[in-house]
CSV table of C-alpha atoms in Angstrom, one decimal:
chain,number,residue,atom,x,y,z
A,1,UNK,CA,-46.2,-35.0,80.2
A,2,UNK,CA,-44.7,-37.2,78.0
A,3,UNK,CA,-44.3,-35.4,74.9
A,4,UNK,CA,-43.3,-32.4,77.0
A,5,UNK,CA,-40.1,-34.3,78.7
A,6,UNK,CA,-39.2,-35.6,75.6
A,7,UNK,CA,-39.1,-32.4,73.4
A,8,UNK,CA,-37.0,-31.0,76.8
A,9,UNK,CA,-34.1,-33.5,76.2
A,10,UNK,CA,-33.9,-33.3,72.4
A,11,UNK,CA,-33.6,-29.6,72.6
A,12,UNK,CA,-31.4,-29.9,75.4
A,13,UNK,CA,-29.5,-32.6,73.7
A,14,UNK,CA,-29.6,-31.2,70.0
A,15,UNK,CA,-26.4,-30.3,69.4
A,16,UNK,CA,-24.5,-32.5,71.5
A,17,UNK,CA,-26.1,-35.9,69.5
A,18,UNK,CA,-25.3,-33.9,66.2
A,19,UNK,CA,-21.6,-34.4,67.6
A,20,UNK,CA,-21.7,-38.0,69.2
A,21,UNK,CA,-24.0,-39.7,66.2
A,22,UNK,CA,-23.9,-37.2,63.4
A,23,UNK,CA,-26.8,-39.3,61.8
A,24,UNK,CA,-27.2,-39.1,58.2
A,25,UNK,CA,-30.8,-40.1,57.0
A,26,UNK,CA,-31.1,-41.7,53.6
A,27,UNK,CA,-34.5,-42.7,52.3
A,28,UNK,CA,-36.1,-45.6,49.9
A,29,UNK,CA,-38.6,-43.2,48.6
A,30,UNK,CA,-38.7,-39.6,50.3
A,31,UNK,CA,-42.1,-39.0,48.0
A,32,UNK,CA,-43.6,-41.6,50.2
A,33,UNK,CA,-41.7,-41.4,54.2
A,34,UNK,CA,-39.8,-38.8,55.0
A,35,UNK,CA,-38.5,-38.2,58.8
A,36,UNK,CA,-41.8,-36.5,59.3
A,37,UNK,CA,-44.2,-39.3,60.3
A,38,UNK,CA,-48.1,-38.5,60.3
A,39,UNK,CA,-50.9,-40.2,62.3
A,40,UNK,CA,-50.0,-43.5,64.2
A,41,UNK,CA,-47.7,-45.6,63.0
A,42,UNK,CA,-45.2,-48.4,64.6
A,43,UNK,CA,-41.1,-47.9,63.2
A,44,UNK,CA,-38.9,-51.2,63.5
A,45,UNK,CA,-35.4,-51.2,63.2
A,46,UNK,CA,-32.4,-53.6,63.6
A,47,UNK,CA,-30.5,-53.0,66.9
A,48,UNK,CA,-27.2,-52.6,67.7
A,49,UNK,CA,-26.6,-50.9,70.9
A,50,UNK,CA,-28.5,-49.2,74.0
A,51,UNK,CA,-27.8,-46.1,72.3
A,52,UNK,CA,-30.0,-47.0,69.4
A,53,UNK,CA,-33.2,-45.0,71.3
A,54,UNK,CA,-31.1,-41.9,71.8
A,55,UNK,CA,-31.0,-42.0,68.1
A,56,UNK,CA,-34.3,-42.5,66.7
A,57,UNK,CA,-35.6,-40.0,68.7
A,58,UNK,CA,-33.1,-37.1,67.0
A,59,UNK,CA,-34.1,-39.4,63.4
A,60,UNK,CA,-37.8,-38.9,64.0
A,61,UNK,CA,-37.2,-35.6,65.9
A,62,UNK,CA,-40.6,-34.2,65.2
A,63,UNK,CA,-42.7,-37.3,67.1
A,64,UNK,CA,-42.6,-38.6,70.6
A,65,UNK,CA,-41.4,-42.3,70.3
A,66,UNK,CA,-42.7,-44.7,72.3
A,67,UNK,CA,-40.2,-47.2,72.8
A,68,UNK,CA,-40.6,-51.1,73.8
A,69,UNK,CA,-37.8,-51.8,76.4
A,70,UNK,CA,-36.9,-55.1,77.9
A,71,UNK,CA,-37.8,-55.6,81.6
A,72,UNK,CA,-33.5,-55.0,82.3
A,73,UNK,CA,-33.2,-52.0,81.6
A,74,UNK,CA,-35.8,-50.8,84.2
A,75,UNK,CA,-33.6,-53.2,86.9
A,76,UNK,CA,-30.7,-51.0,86.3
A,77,UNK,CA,-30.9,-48.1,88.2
A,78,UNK,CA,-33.5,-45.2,90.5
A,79,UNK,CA,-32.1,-42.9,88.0
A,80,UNK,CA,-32.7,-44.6,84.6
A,81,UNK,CA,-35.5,-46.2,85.9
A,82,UNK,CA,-37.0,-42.5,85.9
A,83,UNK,CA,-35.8,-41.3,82.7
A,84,UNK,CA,-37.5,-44.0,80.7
A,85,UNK,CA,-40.4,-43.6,82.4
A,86,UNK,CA,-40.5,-39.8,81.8
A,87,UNK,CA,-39.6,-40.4,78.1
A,88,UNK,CA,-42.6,-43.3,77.6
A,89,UNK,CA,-40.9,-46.3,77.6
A,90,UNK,CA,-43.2,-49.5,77.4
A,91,UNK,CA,-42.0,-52.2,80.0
A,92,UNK,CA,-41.7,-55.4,77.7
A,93,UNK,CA,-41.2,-58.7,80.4
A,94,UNK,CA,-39.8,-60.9,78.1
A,95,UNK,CA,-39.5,-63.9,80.8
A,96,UNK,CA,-43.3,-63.8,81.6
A,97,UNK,CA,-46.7,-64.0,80.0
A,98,UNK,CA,-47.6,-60.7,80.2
A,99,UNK,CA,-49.1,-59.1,77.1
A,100,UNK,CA,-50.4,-55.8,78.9
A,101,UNK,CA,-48.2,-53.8,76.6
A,102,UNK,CA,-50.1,-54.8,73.2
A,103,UNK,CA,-53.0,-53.2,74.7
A,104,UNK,CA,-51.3,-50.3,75.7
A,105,UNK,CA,-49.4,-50.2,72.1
A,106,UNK,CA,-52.8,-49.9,70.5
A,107,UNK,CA,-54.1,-47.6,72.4
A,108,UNK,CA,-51.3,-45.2,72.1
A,109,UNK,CA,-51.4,-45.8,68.3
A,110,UNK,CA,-55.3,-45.6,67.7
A,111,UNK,CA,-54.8,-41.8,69.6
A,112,UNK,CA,-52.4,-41.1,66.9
A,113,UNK,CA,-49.2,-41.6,68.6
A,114,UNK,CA,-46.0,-43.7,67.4
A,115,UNK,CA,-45.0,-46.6,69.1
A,116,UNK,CA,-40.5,-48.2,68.4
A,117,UNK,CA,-40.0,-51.5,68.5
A,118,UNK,CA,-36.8,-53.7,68.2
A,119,UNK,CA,-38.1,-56.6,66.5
A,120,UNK,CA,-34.9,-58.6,67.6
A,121,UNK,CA,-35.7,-58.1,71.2
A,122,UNK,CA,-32.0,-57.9,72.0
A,123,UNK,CA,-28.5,-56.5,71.0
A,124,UNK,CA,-26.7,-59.2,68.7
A,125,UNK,CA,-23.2,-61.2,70.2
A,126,UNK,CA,-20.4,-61.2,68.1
A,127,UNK,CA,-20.3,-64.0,65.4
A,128,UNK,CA,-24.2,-63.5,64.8
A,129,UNK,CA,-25.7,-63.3,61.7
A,130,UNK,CA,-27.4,-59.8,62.3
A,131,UNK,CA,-30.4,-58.9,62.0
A,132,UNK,CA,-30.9,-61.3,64.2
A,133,UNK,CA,-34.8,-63.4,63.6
A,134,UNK,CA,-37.5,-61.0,64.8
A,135,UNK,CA,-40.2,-61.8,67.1
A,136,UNK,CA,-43.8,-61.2,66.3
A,137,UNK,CA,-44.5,-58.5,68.2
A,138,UNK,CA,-44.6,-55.7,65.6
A,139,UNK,CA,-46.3,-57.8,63.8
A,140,UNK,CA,-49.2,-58.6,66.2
A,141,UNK,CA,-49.7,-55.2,67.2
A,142,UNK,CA,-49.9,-53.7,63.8
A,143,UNK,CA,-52.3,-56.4,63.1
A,144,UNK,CA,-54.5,-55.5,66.0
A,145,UNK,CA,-53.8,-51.8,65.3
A,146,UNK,CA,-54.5,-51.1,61.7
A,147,UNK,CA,-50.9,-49.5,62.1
A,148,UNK,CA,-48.5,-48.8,59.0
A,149,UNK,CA,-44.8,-50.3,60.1
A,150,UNK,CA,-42.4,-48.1,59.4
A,151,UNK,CA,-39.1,-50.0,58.7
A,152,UNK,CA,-35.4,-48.5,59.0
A,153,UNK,CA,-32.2,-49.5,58.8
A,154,UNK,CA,-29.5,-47.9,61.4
A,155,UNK,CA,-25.9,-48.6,61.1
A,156,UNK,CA,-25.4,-47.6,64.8
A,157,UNK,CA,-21.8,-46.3,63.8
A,158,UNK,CA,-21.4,-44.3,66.8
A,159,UNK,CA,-18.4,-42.2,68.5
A,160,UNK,CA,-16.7,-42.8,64.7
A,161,UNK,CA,-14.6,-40.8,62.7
A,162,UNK,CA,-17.4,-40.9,59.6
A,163,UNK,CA,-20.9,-40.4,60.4
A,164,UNK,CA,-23.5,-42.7,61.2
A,165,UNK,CA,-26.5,-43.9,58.4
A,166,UNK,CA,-29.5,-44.5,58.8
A,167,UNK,CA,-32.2,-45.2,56.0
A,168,UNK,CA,-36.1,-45.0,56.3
A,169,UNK,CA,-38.3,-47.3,54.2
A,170,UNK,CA,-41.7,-46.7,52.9
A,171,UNK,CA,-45.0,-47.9,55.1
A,172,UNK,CA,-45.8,-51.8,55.3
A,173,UNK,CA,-49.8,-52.5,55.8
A,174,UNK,CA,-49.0,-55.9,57.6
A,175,UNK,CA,-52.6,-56.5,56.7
A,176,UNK,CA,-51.9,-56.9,53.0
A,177,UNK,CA,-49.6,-59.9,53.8
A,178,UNK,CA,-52.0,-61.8,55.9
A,179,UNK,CA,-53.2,-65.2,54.3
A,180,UNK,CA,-56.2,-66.4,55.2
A,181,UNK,CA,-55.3,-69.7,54.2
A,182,UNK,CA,-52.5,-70.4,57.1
A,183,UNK,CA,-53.0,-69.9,60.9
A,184,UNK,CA,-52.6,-67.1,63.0
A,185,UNK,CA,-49.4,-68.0,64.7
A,186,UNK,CA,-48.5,-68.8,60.9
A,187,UNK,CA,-49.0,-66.0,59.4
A,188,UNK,CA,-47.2,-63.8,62.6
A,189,UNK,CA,-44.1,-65.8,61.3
A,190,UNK,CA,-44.1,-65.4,58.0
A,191,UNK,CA,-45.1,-61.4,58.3
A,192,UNK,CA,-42.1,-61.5,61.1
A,193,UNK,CA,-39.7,-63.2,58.3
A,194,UNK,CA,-41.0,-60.5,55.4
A,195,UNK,CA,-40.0,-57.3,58.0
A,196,UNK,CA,-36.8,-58.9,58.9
A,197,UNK,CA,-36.0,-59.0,54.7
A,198,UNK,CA,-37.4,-55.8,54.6
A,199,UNK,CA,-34.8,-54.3,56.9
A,200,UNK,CA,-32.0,-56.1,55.0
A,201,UNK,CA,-33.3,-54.8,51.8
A,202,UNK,CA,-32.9,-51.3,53.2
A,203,UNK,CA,-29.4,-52.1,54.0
A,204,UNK,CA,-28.9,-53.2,50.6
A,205,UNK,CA,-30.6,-50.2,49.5
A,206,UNK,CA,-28.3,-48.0,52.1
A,207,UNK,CA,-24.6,-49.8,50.4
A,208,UNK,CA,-25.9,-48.8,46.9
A,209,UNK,CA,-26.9,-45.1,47.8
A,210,UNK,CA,-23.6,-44.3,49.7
A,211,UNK,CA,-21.9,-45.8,46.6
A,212,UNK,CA,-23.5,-43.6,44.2
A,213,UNK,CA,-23.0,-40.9,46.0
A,214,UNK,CA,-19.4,-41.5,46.8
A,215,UNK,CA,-18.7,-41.9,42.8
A,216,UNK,CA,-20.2,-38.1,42.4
């Protein structure tokens, strides 16, 4: 049911998002992760806006992305309240100790599904240093998983004159950056700090591509 909703609104929305975020996708290695993601696998991405979803789903337009979403924005309204429902979100109460969703994360990855999280956990202020230090979630469920995390960069330039980038990075097997000689909270840390640079290294990798490309 899902799946099906989801297809329904980016066919309905198809051309309208190709006017609104006209979403270029650049890639670190397109031998290794292109747009078309097979089996189970987790993306991460830095966040900008609410709208950042709406994109991902066109960026990835071939998978159904199940999207961690902050307890708020299923307070706001009857009507958006459904629609997140109806697209998969996964209810994240960050205020409480409840870890129901990691379960339900693998799960959905072990069937072969894709699961989006926002490492950041919110949209940055102004003044911030952005990305702004992720929280171990993607971490902790790609551990528990066996899940690749799929890391991309989004420049959330949206509504502008010049269209919006967005770069995909090649699959992270959180497992090969485990060290058995720290703890586990540790090592959740340190994997959540190596993502985070990962994500600024795509954006690195993003400012050098548009460069060469704009000296053609």
């Amino acid at each position: 049911m899902i799946a099906l909703c989801s297809w329904i609104i980016k066919i309905v929305n198809y051309i309208p998002q190709l006017l609104v975020f006209r979403t270029k996708v650049y890639y670190q290695d397109k031998s290794v992760q292109r747009r078309r993601i097979k089996g189970g696998a987790i993306v991460i991405s830095n966040h900008i806006t609410v709208m950042d979803f709406a994109v991902m789903m066109f960026v990835f337009y071939s998978r159904t992305l199940r999207c961690l979403m902050a307890e708020l924005m299923f307070r706001q309204n009857f009507l958006l309240t459904f629609l997140l429902k109806i697209l998969g979100g996964i209810r994240v109460d960050r205020n409480s100790h409840d870890y129901s969703f990691v379960s339900k994360c693998c799960k959905i990855l072990k069937k072969g599904g894709v699961i989006e999280i926002y490492p950041e956990a919110r949209i940055p202020q102004p003044g911030e240093e952005t990305p702004l230090p992720f929280k171990s979630s993607a971490a902790y469920i790609a551990l528990e998983s066996g899940a690749p995390i799929i890391p991309v960069y989004n420049e959330g330039k949206y509504f502008k004159l010049h269209r919006n980038k967005v770069i995909i990075g090649t699959p992270i097997d959180v497992r090969e950056l485990y060290d058995n000689s720290m703890g586990h909270t540790e090592n959740l840390e340190n994997i959540s700090k190596i993502l985070r640079q990962r994500v600024i290294e795509l954006k690195d990798e993003l400012e050098e591509q548009t460069k060469a490309e704009n000296k053609k």
